[in-house]
Structures are given as C-alpha cells and as structure tokens.
PDB file of C-alpha atoms in Angstrom:
ATOM      1  CA  MET A 186       0.025  -0.008  -0.009  1.00 71.00           C
ATOM      2  CA  LEU A 187       1.441   3.389  -1.063  1.00 79.00           C
ATOM      3  CA  ALA A 188       0.332   5.349   1.925  1.00 81.00           C
ATOM      4  CA  ALA A 189       1.907   2.949   4.359  1.00 84.00           C
ATOM      5  CA  ALA A 190       5.398   3.247   2.809  1.00 85.00           C
ATOM      6  CA  GLN A 191       7.863   4.815   5.250  1.00 88.00           C
ATOM      7  CA  THR A 192       9.341   7.136   2.498  1.00 89.00           C
ATOM      8  CA  VAL A 193       5.970   8.608   1.505  1.00 90.00           C
ATOM      9  CA  ARG A 194       5.542  12.005   3.251  1.00 90.00           C
ATOM     10  CA  LYS A 195       2.196  12.910   1.564  1.00 90.00           C
ATOM     11  CA  LEU A 196      -0.336  10.963  -0.357  1.00 88.00           C
ATOM     12  CA  ARG A 197      -3.460  12.747  -1.666  1.00 89.00           C
ATOM     13  CA  LEU A 198      -6.170  11.468  -4.021  1.00 87.00           C
ATOM     14  CA  HIS A 199      -7.791  14.071  -6.229  1.00 86.00           C
ATOM     15  CA  LEU A 200     -11.023  12.976  -8.076  1.00 84.00           C
ATOM     16  CA  PRO A 201     -12.057  15.767 -10.335  1.00 80.00           C
ATOM     17  CA  GLU A 202     -15.557  15.930 -11.837  1.00 81.00           C
ATOM     18  CA  PRO A 203     -15.725  13.849 -15.009  1.00 78.00           C
ATOM     19  CA  TYR A 204     -15.230  15.921 -18.125  1.00 78.00           C
ATOM     20  CA  ASP A 205     -18.526  16.907 -19.852  1.00 79.00           C
ATOM     21  CA  ASN A 206     -18.248  16.957 -23.583  1.00 78.00           C
ATOM     22  CA  ALA A 207     -21.526  18.946 -23.791  1.00 79.00           C
ATOM     23  CA  HIS A 208     -19.712  21.951 -22.142  1.00 77.00           C
ATOM     24  CA  PRO A 209     -16.155  21.998 -23.665  1.00 71.00           C
ATOM     25  CA  ALA A 210     -13.374  23.869 -21.911  1.00 72.00           C
ATOM     26  CA  PRO A 211     -12.068  26.132 -22.823  1.00 74.00           C
ATOM     27  CA  PRO A 212     -14.718  27.052 -25.361  1.00 70.00           C
ATOM     28  CA  SER A 213     -12.761  27.852 -28.555  1.00 75.00           C
ATOM     29  CA  PRO A 214     -14.054  28.111 -32.143  1.00 79.00           C
ATOM     30  CA  TYR A 215     -12.750  25.545 -34.583  1.00 82.00           C
ATOM     31  CA  VAL A 216     -11.055  23.450 -31.946  1.00 80.00           C
ATOM     32  CA  ASP A 217     -12.232  19.930 -31.213  1.00 77.00           C
ATOM     33  CA  HIS A 218     -12.431  19.607 -27.282  1.00 77.00           C
ATOM     34  CA  GLN A 219     -14.204  16.189 -27.415  1.00 78.00           C
ATOM     35  CA  VAL A 220     -12.655  13.770 -24.874  1.00 78.00           C
ATOM     36  CA  SER A 221     -12.900  10.059 -25.479  1.00 78.00           C
ATOM     37  CA  ASP A 222     -14.868   8.020 -22.938  1.00 76.00           C
ATOM     38  CA  GLU A 223     -11.781   6.455 -21.444  1.00 74.00           C
ATOM     39  CA  ARG A 224     -10.334   9.876 -20.598  1.00 73.00           C
ATOM     40  CA  LYS A 225     -13.452  11.505 -19.145  1.00 72.00           C
ATOM     41  CA  ASP A 226     -13.098   9.932 -15.714  1.00 75.00           C
ATOM     42  CA  ILE A 227      -9.701  10.633 -14.167  1.00 82.00           C
ATOM     43  CA  GLY A 228      -8.146  10.532 -10.825  1.00 83.00           C
ATOM     44  CA  VAL A 229      -4.738  11.943  -9.656  1.00 85.00           C
ATOM     45  CA  ILE A 230      -2.636  10.576  -6.937  1.00 86.00           C
ATOM     46  CA  GLU A 231      -0.255  13.117  -5.368  1.00 86.00           C
ATOM     47  CA  ILE A 232       2.682  11.482  -3.596  1.00 88.00           C
ATOM     48  CA  GLY A 233       5.234  13.545  -1.712  1.00 88.00           C
ATOM     49  CA  PHE A 234       8.752  12.380  -0.942  1.00 89.00           C
ATOM     50  CA  ALA A 235      11.572  14.109   0.883  1.00 86.00           C
ATOM     51  CA  SER A 236      13.700  14.367  -2.264  1.00 85.00           C
ATOM     52  CA  ALA A 237      13.857  13.297  -5.896  1.00 84.00           C
ATOM     53  CA  LEU A 238      16.349  10.569  -4.876  1.00 90.00           C
ATOM     54  CA  THR A 239      13.945   9.239  -2.259  1.00 90.00           C
ATOM     55  CA  ALA A 240      11.194   9.111  -4.858  1.00 89.00           C
ATOM     56  CA  ARG A 241      13.314   7.177  -7.371  1.00 89.00           C
ATOM     57  CA  GLU A 242      14.547   4.699  -4.766  1.00 91.00           C
ATOM     58  CA  PHE A 243      10.738   4.198  -3.830  1.00 91.00           C
ATOM     59  CA  TRP A 244       9.694   3.593  -7.470  1.00 89.00           C
ATOM     60  CA  GLU A 245      12.458   0.928  -7.873  1.00 92.00           C
ATOM     61  CA  SER A 246      11.676  -0.765  -4.610  1.00 91.00           C
ATOM     62  CA  GLU A 247      10.041  -4.173  -3.892  1.00 90.00           C
ATOM     63  CA  GLY A 248       7.448  -2.291  -1.761  1.00 85.00           C
ATOM     64  CA  HIS A 249       6.205  -0.387  -4.833  1.00 88.00           C
ATOM     65  CA  ARG A 250       6.339  -3.350  -7.103  1.00 89.00           C
ATOM     66  CA  GLU A 251       4.081  -5.256  -4.706  1.00 88.00           C
ATOM     67  CA  THR A 252       1.374  -2.670  -5.280  1.00 86.00           C
ATOM     68  CA  ILE A 253       1.308  -2.980  -9.091  1.00 88.00           C
ATOM     69  CA  GLU A 254      -1.090  -5.940  -9.323  1.00 89.00           C
ATOM     70  CA  GLU A 255      -3.558  -4.233  -7.067  1.00 87.00           C
ATOM     71  CA  GLN A 256      -3.332  -1.033  -9.134  1.00 86.00           C
ATOM     72  CA  ARG A 257      -4.144  -3.055 -12.254  1.00 86.00           C
ATOM     73  CA  ARG A 258      -7.403  -4.099 -10.787  1.00 86.00           C
ATOM     74  CA  HIS A 259      -8.446  -0.372 -10.383  1.00 82.00           C
ATOM     75  CA  LEU A 260      -6.629   1.599 -13.138  1.00 83.00           C
ATOM     76  CA  ARG A 261      -6.808   1.535 -16.985  1.00 78.00           C
ATOM     77  CA  SER A 262      -3.676   3.626 -17.494  1.00 79.00           C
ATOM     78  CA  VAL A 263      -1.011   5.421 -15.323  1.00 81.00           C
ATOM     79  CA  GLY A 264       1.113   8.486 -16.175  1.00 80.00           C
ATOM     80  CA  ALA A 265       3.773   9.732 -13.779  1.00 78.00           C
ATOM     81  CA  PHE A 266       5.209  13.234 -13.639  1.00 80.00           C
ATOM     82  CA  LEU A 267       8.113  14.027 -11.356  1.00 76.00           C
ATOM     83  CA  VAL A 268       7.687  17.492  -9.840  1.00 77.00           C
ATOM     84  CA  THR A 269      10.768  18.621  -7.816  1.00 73.00           C
ATOM     85  CA  GLY A 270       9.537  22.085  -6.904  1.00 73.00           C
ATOM     86  CA  ILE A 271       6.315  23.804  -6.103  1.00 75.00           C
ATOM     87  CA  TYR A 272       6.173  27.612  -5.999  1.00 80.00           C
ATOM     88  CA  THR A 273       3.480  30.009  -4.932  1.00 85.00           C
ATOM     89  CA  TYR A 274       3.625  33.223  -6.924  1.00 88.00           C
ATOM     90  CA  ALA A 275       0.930  35.152  -4.958  1.00 89.00           C
ATOM     91  CA  ARG A 276      -0.469  34.460  -1.525  1.00 88.00           C
ATOM     92  CA  ASP A 277      -3.563  36.206  -0.125  1.00 91.00           C
ATOM     93  CA  GLY A 278      -3.258  38.847  -2.964  1.00 88.00           C
ATOM     94  CA  VAL A 279       0.427  39.631  -2.188  1.00 86.00           C
ATOM     95  CA  ILE A 280       3.152  38.771  -4.552  1.00 86.00           C
ATOM     96  CA  THR A 281       5.760  36.310  -3.265  1.00 90.00           C
ATOM     97  CA  THR A 282       9.539  36.287  -3.916  1.00 90.00           C
ATOM     98  CA  ALA A 283       8.944  33.606  -6.541  1.00 90.00           C
ATOM     99  CA  GLY A 284       6.282  35.750  -8.163  1.00 90.00           C
ATOM    100  CA  LEU A 285       8.469  38.838  -8.123  1.00 89.00           C
ATOM    101  CA  ARG A 286      11.903  37.237  -8.998  1.00 89.00           C
ATOM    102  CA  GLY A 287      11.133  33.886 -10.570  1.00 89.00           C
ATOM    103  CA  SER A 288      11.122  30.312  -9.021  1.00 89.00           C
ATOM    104  CA  ARG A 289      14.858  29.599  -9.412  1.00 89.00           C
ATOM    105  CA  THR A 290      15.919  32.984  -7.850  1.00 91.00           C
ATOM    106  CA  ALA A 291      13.441  32.661  -5.079  1.00 90.00           C
ATOM    107  CA  GLU A 292      14.788  29.075  -4.310  1.00 89.00           C
ATOM    108  CA  LEU A 293      18.267  30.409  -4.205  1.00 92.00           C
ATOM    109  CA  ILE A 294      17.320  33.226  -1.916  1.00 92.00           C
ATOM    110  CA  GLU A 295      15.657  30.866   0.400  1.00 89.00           C
ATOM    111  CA  ARG A 296      18.426  28.281   0.270  1.00 90.00           C
ATOM    112  CA  ILE A 297      21.292  30.694   1.117  1.00 94.00           C
ATOM    113  CA  GLY A 298      19.243  32.760   3.482  1.00 93.00           C
ATOM    114  CA  ALA A 299      19.653  36.060   1.468  1.00 92.00           C
ATOM    115  CA  VAL A 300      17.287  38.029   3.744  1.00 91.00           C
ATOM    116  CA  HIS A 301      18.547  41.377   2.292  1.00 90.00           C
ATOM    117  CA  GLN A 302      16.873  40.320  -1.041  1.00 91.00           C
ATOM    118  CA  THR A 303      13.460  40.217   0.764  1.00 89.00           C
ATOM    119  CA  ARG A 304      13.681  43.743   2.106  1.00 90.00           C
ATOM    120  CA  ASP A 305      11.297  46.444   0.851  1.00 88.00           C
ATOM    121  CA  GLN A 306      13.992  48.637  -0.602  1.00 87.00           C
ATOM    122  CA  VAL A 307      15.165  45.722  -2.860  1.00 87.00           C
ATOM    123  CA  ILE A 308      11.602  44.524  -3.659  1.00 85.00           C
ATOM    124  CA  ARG A 309      10.636  48.072  -4.818  1.00 84.00           C
ATOM    125  CA  LEU A 310      13.339  47.740  -7.508  1.00 85.00           C
ATOM    126  CA  PHE A 311      11.295  44.995  -9.207  1.00 82.00           C
ATOM    127  CA  MET A 312       7.851  46.712  -8.984  1.00 79.00           C
ATOM    128  CA  GLN A 313       6.376  48.805 -11.825  1.00 72.00           C
ATOM    129  CA  ASP A 314       5.263  51.394  -9.261  1.00 68.00           C
ATOM    130  CA  PRO A 315       8.253  51.574  -6.873  1.00 55.00           C
ATOM    131  CA  HIS A 316       6.251  53.972  -4.467  1.00 59.00           C
ATOM    132  CA  ARG A 317       3.949  51.108  -3.360  1.00 55.00           C
TER     133      ARG A 317
END
C-alpha cells in the first residue's frame, strides 16, 4: 500500500468531476474539445517524498512493485510526472519572492538565506510602481 510506505511523506487522492463533452473547456471556435470515454473519468494521486532521490528509490523498490497488481485491478492507465519544486507566486493577494523574481531565484534566496533580497528597498526595484 502506497500510503503505508515509510518514505511517502504525503499521499493525496484528487477525483475531479468527470469531463462533460456537452460543455467544452475552454470554449474555442474551430477546436475539437471532445474527450474520449476512457479519458473522461480521471483521478490523480499526489505522492510527496523528501527528495527526488527518495522518490526514485521508492519507485524501484520491492514495496512499490508489490502494489502494481492491485493497481491493475483499479486503473486503466497510469502516467507519472516528477515534480521537484512547487512555488507560490501570490499568496492572499500579495506577490511572493517567486512571483517577483522567478522560481529559481526565489529558491536560491531561500536556500542561502539572502534576507537582504526580501527587504522592501530591494523589492521596490522589481515593481512597476516603486512607491507602493
């Protein structure tokens, strides 16, 4: 079971509403937004690990391989996407360091503790209206 694995820090199941072909999104002229029956019903499992290395070790482990037969009973197809960073660009209507400077720069500022890069006099240099 995935949730019981010691290296799994977070496991969340997302079950979006099935896609409705009667109401295509986004509505665009001359674009076919019809989704086949097998792609209308989807679910997403979000699994969090301490690092990309921990994730890769887990996917190669016997513990994960033991879950595959059970997965086949419930899933028609699987696609995996490794995401190594999650960034918030605005929080509660206020732009974050990632939103202002970009995700890589914000990550570097955070990692090295460059507090001077988060002070108002520096932030104003990146704003259209520096008097805000």
